[in-house]
Short mmCIF file of C-alpha atoms and ligand atoms in Angstrom, two decimals:
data_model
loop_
_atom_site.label_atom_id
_atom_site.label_comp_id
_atom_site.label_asym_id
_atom_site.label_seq_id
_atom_site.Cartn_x
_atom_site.Cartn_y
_atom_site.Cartn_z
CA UNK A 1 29.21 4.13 44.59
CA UNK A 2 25.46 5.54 44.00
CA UNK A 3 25.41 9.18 44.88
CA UNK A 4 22.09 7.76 45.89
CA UNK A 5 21.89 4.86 47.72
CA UNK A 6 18.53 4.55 48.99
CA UNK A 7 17.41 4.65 46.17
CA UNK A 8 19.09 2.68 43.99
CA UNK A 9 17.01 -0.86 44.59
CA UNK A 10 13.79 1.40 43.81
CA UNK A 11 15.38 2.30 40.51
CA UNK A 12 16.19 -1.45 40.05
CA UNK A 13 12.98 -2.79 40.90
CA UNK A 14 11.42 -0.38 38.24
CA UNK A 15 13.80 -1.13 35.78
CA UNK A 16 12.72 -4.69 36.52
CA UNK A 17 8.97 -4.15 36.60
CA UNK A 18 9.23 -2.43 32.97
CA UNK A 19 11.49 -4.59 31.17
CA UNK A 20 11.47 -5.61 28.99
CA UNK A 21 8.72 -3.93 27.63
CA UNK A 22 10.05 -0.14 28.11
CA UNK A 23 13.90 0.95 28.53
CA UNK A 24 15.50 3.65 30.27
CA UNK A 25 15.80 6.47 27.95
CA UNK A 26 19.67 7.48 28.14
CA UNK A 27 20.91 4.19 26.83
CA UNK A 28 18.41 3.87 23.51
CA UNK A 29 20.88 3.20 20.02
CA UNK A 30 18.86 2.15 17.53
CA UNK A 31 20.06 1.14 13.98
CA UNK A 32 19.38 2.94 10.35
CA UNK A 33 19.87 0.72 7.42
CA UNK A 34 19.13 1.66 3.91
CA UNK A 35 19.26 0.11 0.74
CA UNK A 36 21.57 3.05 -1.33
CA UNK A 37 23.52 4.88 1.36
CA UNK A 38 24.66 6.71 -1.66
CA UNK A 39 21.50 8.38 -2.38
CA UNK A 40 20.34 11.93 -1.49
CA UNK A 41 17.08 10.23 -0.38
CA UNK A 42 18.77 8.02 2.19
CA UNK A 43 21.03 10.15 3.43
CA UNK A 44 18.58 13.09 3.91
CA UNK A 45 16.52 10.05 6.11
CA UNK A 46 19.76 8.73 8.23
CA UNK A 47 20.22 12.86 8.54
CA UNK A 48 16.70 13.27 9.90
CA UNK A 49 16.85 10.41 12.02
CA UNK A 50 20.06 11.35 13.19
CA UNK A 51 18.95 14.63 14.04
CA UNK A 52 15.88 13.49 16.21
CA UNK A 53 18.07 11.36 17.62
CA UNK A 54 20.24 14.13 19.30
CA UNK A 55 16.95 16.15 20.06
CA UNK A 56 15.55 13.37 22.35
CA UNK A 57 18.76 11.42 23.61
CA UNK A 58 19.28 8.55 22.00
CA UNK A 59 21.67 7.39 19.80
CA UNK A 60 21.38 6.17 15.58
CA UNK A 61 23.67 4.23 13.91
CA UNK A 62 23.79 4.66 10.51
CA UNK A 63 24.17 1.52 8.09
CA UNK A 64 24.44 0.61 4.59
CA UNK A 65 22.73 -2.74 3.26
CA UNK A 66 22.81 -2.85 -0.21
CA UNK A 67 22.53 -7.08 -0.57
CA UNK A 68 21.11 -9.43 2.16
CA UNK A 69 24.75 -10.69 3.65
CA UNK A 70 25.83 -6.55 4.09
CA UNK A 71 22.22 -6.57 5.96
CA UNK A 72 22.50 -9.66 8.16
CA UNK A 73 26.25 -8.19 9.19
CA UNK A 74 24.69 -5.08 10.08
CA UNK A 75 22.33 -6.43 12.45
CA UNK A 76 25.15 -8.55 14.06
CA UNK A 77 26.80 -5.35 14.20
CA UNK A 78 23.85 -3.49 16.09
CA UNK A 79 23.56 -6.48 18.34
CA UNK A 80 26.98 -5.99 19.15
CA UNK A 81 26.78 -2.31 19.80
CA UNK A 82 23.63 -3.32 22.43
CA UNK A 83 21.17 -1.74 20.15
CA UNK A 84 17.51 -2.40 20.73
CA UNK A 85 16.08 -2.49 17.26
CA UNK A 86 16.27 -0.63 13.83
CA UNK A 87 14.57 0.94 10.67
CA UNK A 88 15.48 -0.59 7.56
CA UNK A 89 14.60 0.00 3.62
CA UNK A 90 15.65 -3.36 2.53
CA UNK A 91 17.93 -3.64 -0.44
CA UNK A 92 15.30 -6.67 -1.42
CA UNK A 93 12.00 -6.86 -0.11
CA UNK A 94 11.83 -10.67 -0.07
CA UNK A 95 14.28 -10.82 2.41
CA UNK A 96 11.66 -10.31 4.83
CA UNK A 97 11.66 -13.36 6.83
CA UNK A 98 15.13 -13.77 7.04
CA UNK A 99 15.49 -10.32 7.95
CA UNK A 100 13.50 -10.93 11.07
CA UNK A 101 14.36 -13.87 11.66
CA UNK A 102 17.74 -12.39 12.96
CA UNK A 103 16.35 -10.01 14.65
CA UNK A 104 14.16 -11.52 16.48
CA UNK A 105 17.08 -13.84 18.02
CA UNK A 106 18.57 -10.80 19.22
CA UNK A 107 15.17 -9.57 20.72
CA UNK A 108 15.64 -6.54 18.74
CA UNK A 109 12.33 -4.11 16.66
CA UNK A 110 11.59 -3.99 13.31
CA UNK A 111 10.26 -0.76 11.28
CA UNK A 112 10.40 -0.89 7.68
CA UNK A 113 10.58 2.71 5.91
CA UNK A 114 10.14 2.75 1.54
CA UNK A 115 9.80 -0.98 1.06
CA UNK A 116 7.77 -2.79 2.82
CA UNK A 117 8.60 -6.50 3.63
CA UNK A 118 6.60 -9.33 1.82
CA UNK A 119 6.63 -12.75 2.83
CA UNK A 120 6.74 -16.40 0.71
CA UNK A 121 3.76 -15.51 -0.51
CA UNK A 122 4.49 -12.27 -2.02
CA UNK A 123 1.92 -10.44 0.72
CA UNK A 124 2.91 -7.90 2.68
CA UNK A 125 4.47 -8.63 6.05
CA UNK A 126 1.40 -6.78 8.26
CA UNK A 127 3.19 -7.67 11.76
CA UNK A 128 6.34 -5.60 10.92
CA UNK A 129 4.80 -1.13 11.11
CA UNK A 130 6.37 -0.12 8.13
CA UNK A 131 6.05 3.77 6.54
CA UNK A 132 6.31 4.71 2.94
CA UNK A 133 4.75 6.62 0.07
CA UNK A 134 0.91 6.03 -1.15
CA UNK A 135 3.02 4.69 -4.08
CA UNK A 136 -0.50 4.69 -6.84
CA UNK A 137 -1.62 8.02 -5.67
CA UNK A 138 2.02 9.45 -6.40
CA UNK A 139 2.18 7.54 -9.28
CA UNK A 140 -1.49 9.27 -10.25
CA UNK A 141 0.24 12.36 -9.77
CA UNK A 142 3.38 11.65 -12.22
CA UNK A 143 1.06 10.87 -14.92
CA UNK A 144 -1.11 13.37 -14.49
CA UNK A 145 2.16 16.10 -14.32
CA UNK A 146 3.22 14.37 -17.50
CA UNK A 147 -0.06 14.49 -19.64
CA UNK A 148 -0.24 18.47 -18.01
CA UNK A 149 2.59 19.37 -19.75
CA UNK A 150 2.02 17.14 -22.99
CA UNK A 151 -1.13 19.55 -23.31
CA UNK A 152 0.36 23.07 -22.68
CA UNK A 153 3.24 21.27 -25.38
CA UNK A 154 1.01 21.12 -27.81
CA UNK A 155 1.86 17.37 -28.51
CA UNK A 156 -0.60 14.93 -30.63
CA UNK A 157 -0.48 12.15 -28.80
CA UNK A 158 -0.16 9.99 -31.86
CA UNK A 159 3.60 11.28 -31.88
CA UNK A 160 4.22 10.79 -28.02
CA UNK A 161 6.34 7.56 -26.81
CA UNK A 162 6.55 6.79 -23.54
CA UNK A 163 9.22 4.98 -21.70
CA UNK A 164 8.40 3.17 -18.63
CA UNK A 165 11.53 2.42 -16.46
CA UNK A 166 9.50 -0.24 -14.38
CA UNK A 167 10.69 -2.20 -11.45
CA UNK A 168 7.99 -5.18 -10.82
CA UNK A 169 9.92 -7.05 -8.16
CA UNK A 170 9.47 -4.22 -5.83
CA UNK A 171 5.28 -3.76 -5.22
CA UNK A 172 5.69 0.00 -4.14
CA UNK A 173 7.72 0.54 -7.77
CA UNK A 174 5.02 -1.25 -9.69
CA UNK A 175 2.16 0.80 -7.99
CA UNK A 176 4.09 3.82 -8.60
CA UNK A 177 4.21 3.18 -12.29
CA UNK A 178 0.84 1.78 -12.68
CA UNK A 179 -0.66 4.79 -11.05
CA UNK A 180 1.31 6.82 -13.64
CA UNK A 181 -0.25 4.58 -16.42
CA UNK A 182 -3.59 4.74 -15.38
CA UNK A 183 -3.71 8.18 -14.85
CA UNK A 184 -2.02 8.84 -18.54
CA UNK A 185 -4.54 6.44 -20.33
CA UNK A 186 -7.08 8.41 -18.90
CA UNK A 187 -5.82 11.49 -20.41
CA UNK A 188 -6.21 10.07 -23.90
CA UNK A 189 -1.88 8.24 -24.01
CA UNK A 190 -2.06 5.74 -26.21
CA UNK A 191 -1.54 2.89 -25.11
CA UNK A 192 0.56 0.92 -27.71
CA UNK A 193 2.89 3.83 -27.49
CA UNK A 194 3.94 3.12 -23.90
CA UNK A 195 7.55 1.47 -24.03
CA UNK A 196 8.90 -0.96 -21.25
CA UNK A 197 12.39 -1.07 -19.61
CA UNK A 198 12.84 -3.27 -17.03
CA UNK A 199 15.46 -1.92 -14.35
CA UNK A 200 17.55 -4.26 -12.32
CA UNK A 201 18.01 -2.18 -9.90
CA UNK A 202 16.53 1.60 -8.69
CA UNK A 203 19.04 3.83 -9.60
CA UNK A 204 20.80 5.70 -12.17
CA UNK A 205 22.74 3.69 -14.30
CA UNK A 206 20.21 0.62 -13.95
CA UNK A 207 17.98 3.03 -15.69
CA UNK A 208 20.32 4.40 -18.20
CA UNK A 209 20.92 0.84 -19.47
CA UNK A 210 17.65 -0.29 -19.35
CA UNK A 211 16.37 2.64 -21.44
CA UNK A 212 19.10 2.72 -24.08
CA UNK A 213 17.89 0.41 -26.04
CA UNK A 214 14.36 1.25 -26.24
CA UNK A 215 15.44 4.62 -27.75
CA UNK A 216 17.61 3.22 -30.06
CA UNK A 217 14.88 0.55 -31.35
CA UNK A 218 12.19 2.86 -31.49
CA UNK A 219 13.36 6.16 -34.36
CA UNK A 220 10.13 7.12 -35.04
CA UNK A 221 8.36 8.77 -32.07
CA UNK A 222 8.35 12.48 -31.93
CA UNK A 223 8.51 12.72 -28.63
CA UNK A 224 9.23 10.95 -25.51
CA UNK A 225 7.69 10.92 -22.04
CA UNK A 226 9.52 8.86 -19.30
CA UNK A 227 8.58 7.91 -15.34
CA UNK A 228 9.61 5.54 -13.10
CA UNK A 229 9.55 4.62 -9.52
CA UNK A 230 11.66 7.45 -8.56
CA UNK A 231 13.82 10.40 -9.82
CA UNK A 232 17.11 8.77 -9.91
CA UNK A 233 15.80 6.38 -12.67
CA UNK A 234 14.22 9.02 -14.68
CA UNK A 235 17.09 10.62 -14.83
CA UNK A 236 18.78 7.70 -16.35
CA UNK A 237 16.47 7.31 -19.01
CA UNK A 238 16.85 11.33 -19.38
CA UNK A 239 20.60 10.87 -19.79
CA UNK A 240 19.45 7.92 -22.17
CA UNK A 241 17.78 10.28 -24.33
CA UNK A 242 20.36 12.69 -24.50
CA UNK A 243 22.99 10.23 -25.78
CA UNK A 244 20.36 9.56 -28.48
CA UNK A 245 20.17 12.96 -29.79
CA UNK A 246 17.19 14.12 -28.08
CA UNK A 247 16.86 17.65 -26.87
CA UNK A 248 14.38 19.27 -23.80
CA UNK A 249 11.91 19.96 -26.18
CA UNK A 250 11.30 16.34 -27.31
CA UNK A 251 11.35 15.32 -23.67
CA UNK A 252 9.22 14.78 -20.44
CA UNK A 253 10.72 13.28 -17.79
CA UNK A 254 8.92 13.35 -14.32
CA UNK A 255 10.05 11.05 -11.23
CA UNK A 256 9.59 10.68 -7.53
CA UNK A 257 11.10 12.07 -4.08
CA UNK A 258 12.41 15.43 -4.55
CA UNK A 259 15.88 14.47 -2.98
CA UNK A 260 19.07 16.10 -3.83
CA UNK A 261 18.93 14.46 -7.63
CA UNK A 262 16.62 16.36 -8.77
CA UNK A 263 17.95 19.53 -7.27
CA UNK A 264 21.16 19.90 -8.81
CA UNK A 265 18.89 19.13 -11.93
CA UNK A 266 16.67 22.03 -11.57
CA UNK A 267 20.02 24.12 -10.70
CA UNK A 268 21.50 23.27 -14.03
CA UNK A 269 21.54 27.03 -16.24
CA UNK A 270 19.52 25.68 -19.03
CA UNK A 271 16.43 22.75 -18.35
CA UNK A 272 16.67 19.30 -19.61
CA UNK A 273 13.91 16.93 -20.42
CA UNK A 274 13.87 16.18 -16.85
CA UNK A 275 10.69 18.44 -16.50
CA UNK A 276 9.63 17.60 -12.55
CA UNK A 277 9.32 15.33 -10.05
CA UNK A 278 6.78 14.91 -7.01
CA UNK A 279 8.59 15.22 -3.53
CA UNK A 280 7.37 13.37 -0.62
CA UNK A 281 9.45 15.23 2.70
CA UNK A 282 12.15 12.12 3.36
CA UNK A 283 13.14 14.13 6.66
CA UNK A 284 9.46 13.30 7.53
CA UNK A 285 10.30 9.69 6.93
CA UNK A 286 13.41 9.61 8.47
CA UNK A 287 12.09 11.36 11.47
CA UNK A 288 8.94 9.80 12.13
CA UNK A 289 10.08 5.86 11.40
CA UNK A 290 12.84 6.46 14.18
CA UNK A 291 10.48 8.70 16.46
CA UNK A 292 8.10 5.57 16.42
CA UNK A 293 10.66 3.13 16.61
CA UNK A 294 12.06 5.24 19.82
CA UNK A 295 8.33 5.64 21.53
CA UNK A 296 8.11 1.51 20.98
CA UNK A 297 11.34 0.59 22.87
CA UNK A 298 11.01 3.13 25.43
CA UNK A 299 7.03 2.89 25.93
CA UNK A 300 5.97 -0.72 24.58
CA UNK A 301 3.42 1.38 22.15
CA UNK A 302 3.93 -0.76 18.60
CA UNK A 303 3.47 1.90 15.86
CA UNK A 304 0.64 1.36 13.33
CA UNK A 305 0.93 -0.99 10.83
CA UNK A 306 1.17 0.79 7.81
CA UNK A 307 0.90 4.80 7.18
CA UNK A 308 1.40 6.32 3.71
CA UNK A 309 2.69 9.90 2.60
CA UNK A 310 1.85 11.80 -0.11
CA UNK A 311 3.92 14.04 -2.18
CA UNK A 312 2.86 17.82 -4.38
CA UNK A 313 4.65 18.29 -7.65
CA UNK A 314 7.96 20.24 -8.08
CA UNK A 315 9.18 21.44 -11.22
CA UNK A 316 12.18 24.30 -12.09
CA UNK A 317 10.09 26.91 -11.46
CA UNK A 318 8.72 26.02 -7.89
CA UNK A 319 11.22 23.28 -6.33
CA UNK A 320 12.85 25.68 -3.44
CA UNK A 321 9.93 26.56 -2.59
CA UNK A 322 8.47 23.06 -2.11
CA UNK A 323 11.86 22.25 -0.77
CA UNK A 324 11.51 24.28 2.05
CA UNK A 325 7.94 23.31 2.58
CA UNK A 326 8.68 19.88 3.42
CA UNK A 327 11.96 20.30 5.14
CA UNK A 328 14.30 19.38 2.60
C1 FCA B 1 12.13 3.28 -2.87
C2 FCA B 1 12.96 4.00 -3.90
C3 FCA B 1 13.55 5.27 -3.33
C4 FCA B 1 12.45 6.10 -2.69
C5 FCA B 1 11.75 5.30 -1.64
C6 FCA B 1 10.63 6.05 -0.98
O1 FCA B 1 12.98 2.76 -1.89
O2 FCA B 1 14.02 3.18 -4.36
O3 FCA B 1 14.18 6.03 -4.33
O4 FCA B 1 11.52 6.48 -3.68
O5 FCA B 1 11.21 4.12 -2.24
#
């Protein structure tokens, strides 16, 4: 049977010594799960993953979990398939616990990637490595685009509105936005001028419907600024501003990830009030939550507990550029 017999219970006894610690490499599958498997953002990570995946021989399954029961099922599903752990951007960070709970029965790793676990408490979850964005520094970064183009505008602040698509059940959201505040106030925004919609969700039509009404209620701004945690929502409260009757001109919209969104938005022949949007590289996140997901089952080295990315600023006039920069 073994084209190499004597040596087969050497192999064995290895394979015994090392487990379960480390695993042999040609049988690795590990699991992707994200939150919007519909988004450019996600799929460009699953992609990346995918890809690294095929570089170094192991496999990647690619799963949606968009609500805690479509999670749990997918790690049944892995656990099935004889997978050995998994990256996940939760569709609800609170589901933490539970989350590993499972996994844990079925001896299987956790990485987080985007949003980060938090326990009962509301802290983060500090045992499970997790990757994402320096969400306040990116957030810095959208305000600071914002007031930027407010200036070279022309725009009394007096006459500026902003709308603040905000998403306070997710921390990395709520840093995102409150860097964008802080960094706006210190420009000279006013700060009774800064309008809240709540989003139930972080996408596009959460966003539109969250910012509709704030438009509607609120005739007498000249002009309108808008950020949230991430491009998808801007855009919503873009197309929000639209419906209302408000050109490119009256309009500053500037979001997060630099993900296919925002691309077919720059493409568009004539801009929109969707002005820019800083891009954090989500093939670098894809790639390097698998990669250290891969080097802990194979080697037993847990990845670091938490790193953070940063992002640079792309706007119409630069985005293929920056595209290309960061692998998009
Ligand atoms: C969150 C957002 C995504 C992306 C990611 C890094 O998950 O919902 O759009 O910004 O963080």
């Amino acid at each position: 049977m073994s084209r190499f017999p004597v040596l087969a219970p050497l192999t064995f006894g290895v394979c015994l010594a090392l487990s379960p610690l480390t695993q042999a490499q040609d049988d690795v599958k590990l699991g992707f799960i994200v939150k919007k498997p519909e988004q450019a953002w996600f799929i460009n990570e699953q992609d990346a993953a995918t890809r690294l995946g095929e570089e170094k021989g192991f496999e990647v399954v690619r799963l949606a979990g968009e609500d805690g029961q479509e999670v749990l099922s997918a790690i049944d599903n892995l656990n099935s398939q004889g997978a050995q752990g998994f990256v996940i951007c939760p569709p609800d960070v609170r589901l933490g616990p539970t989350i590993m709970r499972r996994a844990e029965q079925y001896g299987m790793k956790v990485v987080t990637v985007d949003d980060r676990f938090v326990n009962a408490e509301g802290e983060p979850m500090e045992s499970v490595p997790h990757l994402g964005m320096s969400g306040y520094k990116i957030g810095e970064q959208v305000g600071n685009a914002i007031a930027d183009e407010m200036e070279a505008r022309g725009w009394d602040p007096e006459e500026v509105a902003a709308l603040r698509i905000t998403n306070y059940e997710l921390p990395t959201a709520k840093k995102r936005t409150d860097g964008a505040t802080e960094a706006l106030l210190e420009r000279g925004f006013q700060e009774d001028n800064i309008l809240d919609a709540p989003q139930q969700n972080t996408d596009t039509s959460s966003a539109f419907s969250a910012a509709s009404p704030v438009f509607s209620k609120n005739g007498d701004y000249e002009h309108w600024v808008i950020y949230a945690l991430n491009e998808e929502s801007v855009l919503g409260g873009v197309r929000a501003s639209e419906q209302y009757g408000l050109t490119a001109d009256d309009v500053i919209g500037v979001g997060i990830n630099g993900s296919g969104a925002a691309f077919a938005e720059f493409s568009r022949e004539k801009p929109t009030g969707f002005h820019g949007t800083v891009a954090v590289s989500s093939t670098m996140h894809g790639r390097e939550t698998a990669e250290n997901l891969y080097t802990w089952v194979t080697e037993g080295e847990k990845p670091k507990a938490n790193t953070e990315t940063t992002g640079t600023l792309m706007t119409r006039d630069n985005w293929e550029a920056v595209r290309d920069e960061l692998g998009l």
